[in-house]
Short mmCIF file of C-alpha atoms in Angstrom, two decimals:
data_model
loop_
_atom_site.label_atom_id
_atom_site.label_comp_id
_atom_site.label_asym_id
_atom_site.label_seq_id
_atom_site.Cartn_x
_atom_site.Cartn_y
_atom_site.Cartn_z
CA MET A 1 82.26 115.97 104.26
CA LYS A 2 81.48 112.30 103.62
CA LEU A 3 82.03 111.08 100.06
CA LEU A 4 80.69 108.01 98.28
CA VAL A 5 83.10 106.51 95.77
CA ARG A 6 81.56 103.98 93.38
CA ASN A 7 82.55 101.84 90.41
CA LEU A 8 85.97 101.04 91.88
CA PRO A 9 88.00 98.16 90.46
CA ARG A 10 87.56 95.08 92.69
CA THR A 11 91.35 94.83 92.87
CA MET A 12 91.84 98.31 94.38
CA THR A 13 93.15 98.33 97.94
CA GLU A 14 92.20 100.66 100.76
CA TYR A 15 95.78 101.99 100.72
CA GLU A 16 95.45 102.95 97.03
CA LEU A 17 92.12 104.62 97.71
CA ARG A 18 93.57 106.52 100.68
CA GLU A 19 96.53 107.73 98.58
CA MET A 20 94.20 108.88 95.79
CA PHE A 21 92.21 111.13 98.13
CA LYS A 22 95.11 112.17 100.35
CA ALA A 23 96.47 114.03 97.30
CA HIS A 24 93.55 116.47 97.70
CA GLY A 25 93.83 117.15 101.44
CA SER A 26 93.40 115.64 104.87
CA LEU A 27 91.33 112.51 105.47
CA GLY A 28 89.18 111.67 108.47
CA TYR A 29 88.75 108.06 107.41
CA CYS A 30 88.68 105.89 104.33
CA THR A 31 86.68 102.66 104.23
CA LEU A 32 86.62 100.26 101.32
CA VAL A 33 83.44 98.17 101.64
CA LEU A 34 84.23 94.45 101.65
CA ASP A 35 82.07 91.38 101.16
CA GLU A 36 81.64 89.69 104.54
CA THR A 37 81.96 86.18 103.12
CA THR A 38 84.84 86.53 100.67
CA GLY A 39 86.64 89.57 102.08
CA GLU A 40 86.85 91.02 98.55
CA SER A 41 85.96 94.57 97.60
CA LYS A 42 82.36 95.28 96.65
CA GLY A 43 83.54 98.09 94.37
CA PHE A 44 82.60 101.09 96.50
CA ALA A 45 83.92 103.05 99.45
CA PHE A 46 83.30 105.93 101.83
CA VAL A 47 85.84 108.69 102.38
CA GLU A 48 85.56 111.41 105.05
CA MET A 49 87.34 114.69 104.40
CA PRO A 50 87.03 117.24 107.24
CA ASN A 51 87.70 120.25 105.00
CA GLU A 52 84.73 120.86 102.66
CA GLU A 53 86.79 122.80 100.10
CA GLU A 54 89.27 119.92 99.83
CA ALA A 55 86.42 117.43 99.54
CA LEU A 56 84.80 119.42 96.72
CA ALA A 57 88.19 119.60 94.95
CA ALA A 58 88.53 115.81 95.31
CA ILE A 59 85.07 115.28 93.81
CA GLU A 60 85.94 117.55 90.89
CA ALA A 61 89.28 115.84 90.26
CA GLU A 62 88.35 112.19 90.79
CA ASN A 63 84.75 111.92 89.51
CA GLY A 64 84.83 110.33 86.08
CA LYS A 65 88.51 109.38 86.33
CA LYS A 66 89.25 106.13 84.53
CA PHE A 67 90.50 103.20 86.62
CA GLY A 68 90.84 99.89 84.87
CA LYS A 69 88.00 99.49 82.39
CA ASP A 70 85.53 101.82 84.08
CA LYS A 71 85.25 105.38 85.30
CA ILE A 72 84.84 105.88 89.04
CA ARG A 73 82.05 108.05 90.39
CA VAL A 74 82.52 110.33 93.37
CA LYS A 75 79.80 112.39 95.05
CA ALA A 76 78.80 113.68 98.43
CA ALA A 77 77.22 110.88 100.47
CA GLU A 78 73.66 111.47 101.60
#
């Protein structure tokens, strides 16, 4: 199941993102979207979790979780 993770702090690294979702199960891939010019985070990412039950648990646990000043949003990618 492919997940869209939005409203991430611009300072978050791909490693931190991977660790956050790895706590809920196995990962296929984890990609923090970066600005082509600056190389800085654009504040969103895609995470692939092969097990749908683990992905749904990750959505439940991480959606609305506060990071920095804002709450992140996690949902199934369309």
